[in-house]
CSV table of C-alpha atoms and ligand atoms in Angstrom, one decimal:
chain,number,residue,atom,x,y,z
A,1,MET,CA,0.0,0.0,0.0
A,2,ASP,CA,1.4,3.3,-1.1
A,3,VAL,CA,1.2,5.9,1.8
A,4,ALA,CA,3.3,8.6,0.2
A,5,CYS,CA,0.2,10.7,-0.4
A,6,LEU,CA,0.0,11.1,3.4
A,7,GLU,CA,3.4,12.8,3.7
A,8,ASP,CA,2.2,16.4,3.2
A,9,VAL,CA,-1.3,16.5,4.7
A,10,GLY,CA,-1.8,20.3,5.0
A,11,ARG,CA,-5.5,21.2,5.2
A,12,LYS,CA,-6.6,18.4,2.9
A,13,LEU,CA,-8.9,15.7,4.3
A,14,VAL,CA,-9.0,13.1,1.5
A,15,PHE,CA,-5.9,11.4,0.1
A,16,GLU,CA,-5.9,8.9,-2.8
A,17,ALA,CA,-3.0,6.4,-3.0
A,18,GLY,CA,-2.0,5.1,-6.5
A,19,ASP,CA,-3.4,1.6,-5.7
A,20,GLY,CA,-7.0,2.9,-5.2
A,21,THR,CA,-6.9,3.2,-1.4
A,22,VAL,CA,-8.5,6.4,-0.2
A,23,PHE,CA,-7.4,7.8,3.2
A,24,ILE,CA,-9.5,10.3,5.1
A,25,THR,CA,-8.6,12.3,8.2
A,26,THR,CA,-11.1,13.5,10.8
A,27,ARG,CA,-11.3,14.4,14.5
A,28,PRO,CA,-10.6,11.3,16.7
A,29,SER,CA,-14.1,11.4,18.1
A,30,ASP,CA,-15.7,11.3,14.6
A,31,VAL,CA,-13.8,8.2,13.4
A,32,PRO,CA,-16.4,5.7,14.7
A,33,THR,CA,-19.2,7.8,13.1
A,34,TYR,CA,-17.6,7.4,9.6
A,35,VAL,CA,-16.8,3.7,10.1
A,36,GLU,CA,-20.2,2.8,11.6
A,37,ALA,CA,-22.0,4.5,8.7
A,38,GLY,CA,-19.7,2.7,6.1
A,39,ALA,CA,-18.3,6.0,4.8
A,40,ALA,CA,-15.0,4.4,5.8
A,41,ASP,CA,-14.3,0.6,5.7
A,42,LEU,CA,-11.6,0.8,8.4
A,43,GLY,CA,-10.7,3.4,11.1
A,44,ILE,CA,-7.9,4.0,13.6
A,45,VAL,CA,-9.1,5.4,16.9
A,46,GLY,CA,-8.2,5.3,20.6
A,47,ARG,CA,-9.9,2.9,23.0
A,48,ASP,CA,-11.0,6.1,24.9
A,49,VAL,CA,-13.2,7.1,22.0
A,50,ILE,CA,-14.6,3.5,21.6
A,51,GLU,CA,-15.4,3.3,25.3
A,52,GLU,CA,-17.2,6.6,25.2
A,53,ARG,CA,-19.1,6.2,21.9
A,54,ARG,CA,-19.6,2.4,22.0
A,55,PRO,CA,-20.0,2.3,18.2
A,56,ASP,CA,-21.5,-0.7,16.4
A,57,VAL,CA,-18.2,-1.7,14.7
A,58,TYR,CA,-15.7,-4.6,14.9
A,59,GLU,CA,-12.5,-3.9,16.9
A,60,LEU,CA,-9.9,-5.8,14.9
A,61,LEU,CA,-6.5,-5.0,16.5
A,62,ASP,CA,-4.7,-3.2,19.2
A,63,LEU,CA,-2.1,-1.1,17.3
A,64,ALA,CA,-0.1,-0.6,20.5
A,65,PHE,CA,0.6,3.1,20.0
A,66,GLY,CA,-0.8,6.2,21.6
A,67,GLY,CA,-0.7,4.5,25.0
A,68,CYS,CA,-2.4,6.3,27.9
A,69,ARG,CA,-4.9,5.6,30.6
A,70,MET,CA,-8.3,6.9,31.7
A,71,VAL,CA,-8.3,7.9,35.4
A,72,TYR,CA,-10.3,9.6,38.0
A,73,ALA,CA,-8.1,12.3,39.6
A,74,THR,CA,-8.6,15.0,42.3
A,75,LYS,CA,-6.6,17.7,44.0
A,76,SER,CA,-3.7,16.2,46.1
A,77,GLY,CA,-4.1,15.8,49.8
A,78,THR,CA,-7.3,14.3,51.2
A,79,ASP,CA,-9.4,12.7,48.6
A,80,PRO,CA,-12.6,14.9,48.5
A,81,THR,CA,-14.7,12.1,47.0
A,82,PRO,CA,-15.9,10.2,50.1
A,83,GLY,CA,-16.7,13.5,51.8
A,84,ALA,CA,-18.7,14.7,48.9
A,85,ILE,CA,-20.7,11.4,48.7
A,86,ALA,CA,-21.3,11.5,52.5
A,87,ARG,CA,-22.3,15.2,52.6
A,88,LEU,CA,-24.0,15.7,49.2
A,89,GLY,CA,-24.8,12.1,48.2
A,90,VAL,CA,-23.1,12.8,44.9
A,91,VAL,CA,-19.6,13.6,43.6
A,92,ARG,CA,-19.3,16.3,40.9
A,93,VAL,CA,-17.0,15.1,38.1
A,94,ALA,CA,-15.7,17.2,35.1
A,95,THR,CA,-14.8,15.4,31.9
A,96,LYS,CA,-14.6,15.2,28.2
A,97,TYR,CA,-15.9,11.6,28.6
A,98,PRO,CA,-19.3,11.7,30.3
A,99,GLY,CA,-20.1,8.2,29.3
A,100,CYS,CA,-16.9,6.7,30.8
A,101,ALA,CA,-17.2,8.8,33.9
A,102,MET,CA,-20.9,7.9,34.5
A,103,ALA,CA,-20.2,4.2,33.8
A,104,HIS,CA,-17.3,4.2,36.3
A,105,PHE,CA,-19.2,5.8,39.2
A,106,THR,CA,-22.3,3.7,38.5
A,107,ALA,CA,-20.2,0.5,38.5
A,108,THR,CA,-18.7,1.4,41.8
A,109,GLY,CA,-22.1,2.2,43.4
A,110,ARG,CA,-21.7,6.0,43.7
A,111,GLN,CA,-23.8,8.8,42.3
A,112,ALA,CA,-22.0,11.2,40.1
A,113,GLU,CA,-23.0,14.5,38.6
A,114,VAL,CA,-21.1,14.8,35.4
A,115,VAL,CA,-20.1,18.2,34.1
A,116,LYS,CA,-19.1,18.0,30.4
A,117,VAL,CA,-16.2,20.3,29.4
A,118,ASN,CA,-14.3,20.3,26.1
A,119,GLY,CA,-10.7,20.6,27.1
A,120,SER,CA,-8.2,21.7,29.9
A,121,VAL,CA,-10.3,19.5,32.2
A,122,GLU,CA,-7.6,19.8,35.0
A,123,LEU,CA,-8.9,23.4,35.7
A,124,ALA,CA,-12.3,22.2,37.0
A,125,PRO,CA,-11.3,21.0,40.5
A,126,LEU,CA,-8.9,23.9,40.9
A,127,VAL,CA,-11.7,26.5,40.7
A,128,GLY,CA,-14.5,24.5,42.4
A,129,LEU,CA,-16.4,23.4,39.3
A,130,ALA,CA,-16.0,19.8,40.3
A,131,HIS,CA,-14.6,17.6,43.0
A,132,GLY,CA,-12.6,15.6,40.5
A,133,ILE,CA,-12.0,14.8,36.8
A,134,VAL,CA,-12.1,11.8,34.5
A,135,ASP,CA,-9.5,12.2,31.9
A,136,LEU,CA,-6.6,10.6,29.9
A,137,VAL,CA,-3.2,10.6,31.5
A,138,ALA,CA,0.0,9.8,29.5
A,139,THR,CA,3.1,11.2,31.1
A,140,GLY,CA,1.2,12.6,34.1
A,141,ASN,CA,2.8,16.0,33.6
A,142,THR,CA,-0.5,17.9,33.2
A,143,LEU,CA,-1.9,16.4,36.5
A,144,ARG,CA,1.4,17.2,38.3
A,145,ALA,CA,1.6,20.7,37.0
A,146,ASN,CA,-1.9,21.4,38.4
A,147,GLY,CA,-1.5,19.7,41.8
A,148,LEU,CA,-3.8,16.8,40.9
A,149,VAL,CA,-3.3,13.1,41.7
A,150,GLU,CA,-4.7,9.9,40.3
A,151,ARG,CA,-7.2,8.3,42.6
A,152,GLU,CA,-8.8,5.5,40.6
A,153,PRO,CA,-7.9,3.8,37.3
A,154,LEU,CA,-10.7,3.3,34.7
A,155,PHE,CA,-8.9,1.6,31.8
A,156,GLU,CA,-5.7,1.5,29.6
A,157,SER,CA,-6.1,3.0,26.1
A,158,SER,CA,-4.2,2.7,22.9
A,159,ALA,CA,-4.9,3.1,19.2
A,160,ARG,CA,-7.3,0.4,17.8
A,161,LEU,CA,-8.1,-0.7,14.2
A,162,ILE,CA,-11.9,-0.8,13.8
A,163,ALA,CA,-14.0,-2.0,10.8
A,164,ASN,CA,-17.4,-1.4,9.5
A,165,ARG,CA,-19.5,-4.6,10.0
A,166,ALA,CA,-20.7,-4.9,6.4
A,167,SER,CA,-17.3,-4.1,4.9
A,168,HIS,CA,-15.8,-6.7,7.1
A,169,LYS,CA,-17.9,-9.3,5.4
A,170,LEU,CA,-17.9,-7.9,1.9
A,171,ARG,CA,-14.1,-7.1,1.8
A,172,ALA,CA,-13.0,-9.9,4.2
A,173,GLU,CA,-10.0,-11.0,2.2
A,174,GLU,CA,-8.5,-7.5,1.9
A,175,ILE,CA,-9.3,-6.5,5.5
A,176,ASP,CA,-7.9,-9.8,6.8
A,177,ALA,CA,-4.7,-9.4,4.8
A,178,LEU,CA,-4.2,-5.8,6.0
A,179,THR,CA,-5.0,-6.7,9.6
A,180,ALA,CA,-2.4,-9.5,9.4
A,181,ARG,CA,0.2,-7.2,8.0
A,182,LEU,CA,-0.5,-4.6,10.7
A,183,ALA,CA,-0.4,-7.3,13.4
A,184,ALA,CA,3.0,-8.4,12.2
A,185,ALA,CA,4.2,-4.8,12.3
A,186,VAL,CA,2.9,-4.4,15.8
A,187,GLU,CA,4.6,-7.7,16.8
A,188,ALA,CA,7.9,-6.6,15.2
A,189,ALA,CA,7.8,-3.2,17.0
A,190,ALA,CA,7.1,-4.8,20.4
B,201,LIG,C1,-4.8,15.4,27.1
B,201,LIG,C2,-5.5,15.0,28.4
B,201,LIG,C3,-4.7,15.6,29.4
B,201,LIG,C4,-3.3,15.5,28.9
B,201,LIG,C5,-2.6,14.4,29.5
B,201,LIG,O1,-5.1,16.6,26.8
B,201,LIG,O2,-6.8,15.5,28.4
B,201,LIG,O3,-5.0,17.0,29.6
B,201,LIG,O4,-3.4,15.3,27.5
B,201,LIG,O5,-1.3,14.2,29.1
B,201,LIG,P1,0.0,14.1,30.1
B,201,LIG,O6,-0.4,13.1,31.1
B,201,LIG,O7,1.1,13.6,29.2
B,201,LIG,O8,0.3,15.4,30.6
B,201,LIG,P2,-4.9,17.3,25.3
B,201,LIG,O9,-3.5,17.5,25.1
B,201,LIG,O10,-5.5,16.4,24.3
B,201,LIG,O11,-5.6,18.7,25.4
B,201,LIG,P3,-7.1,19.2,25.9
B,201,LIG,O12,-7.1,19.0,27.4
B,201,LIG,O13,-7.2,20.5,25.5
B,201,LIG,O14,-8.1,18.2,25.3
């Protein structure tokens, strides 16, 4: 597969390789939408987006890059969570991932009021918008720089190869071959 067309992406969104493969780029959170609808046969997207969106697609392969983890974090010092639950019956959580946050607190038998923000989530507990945050952590630098600490892990995330369900049947041979080549590359890089 010739990927030279991806070398200079600029503002373009669609790239055609010489062999007929068409690549598209989009925001990570939109990747499952394109694949689910069959506008793309395959997609590459983080597990974080899959957990949040729960799209009706096949997850074919862990591509083992873009590693990070989804965590619940609060200000350092005493964890404010038990106190909030005891006092208010609910903990207020800011996040870009309301589905993941709600699932975590529901699964652990605690009521959460989820405040959806679109970025710089770490600000929320510093100014009293929330008791804690659910967010991705990679190096931990952003948490440390803002005096926050991890309290509870949710899950590990990395890039995943996903497929449209119909495409997976109709183009099984091509998709299986590509998946096998990617799996071999992942193995070789491990
Ligand atoms: C992500 C995430 C954290 C940060 C974690 O934010 O939401 O803020 O990276 O990385 P670290 O542990 O290596 O510091 P992103 O850079 O996507 O920006 P955003 O908060 O504006 O969405």
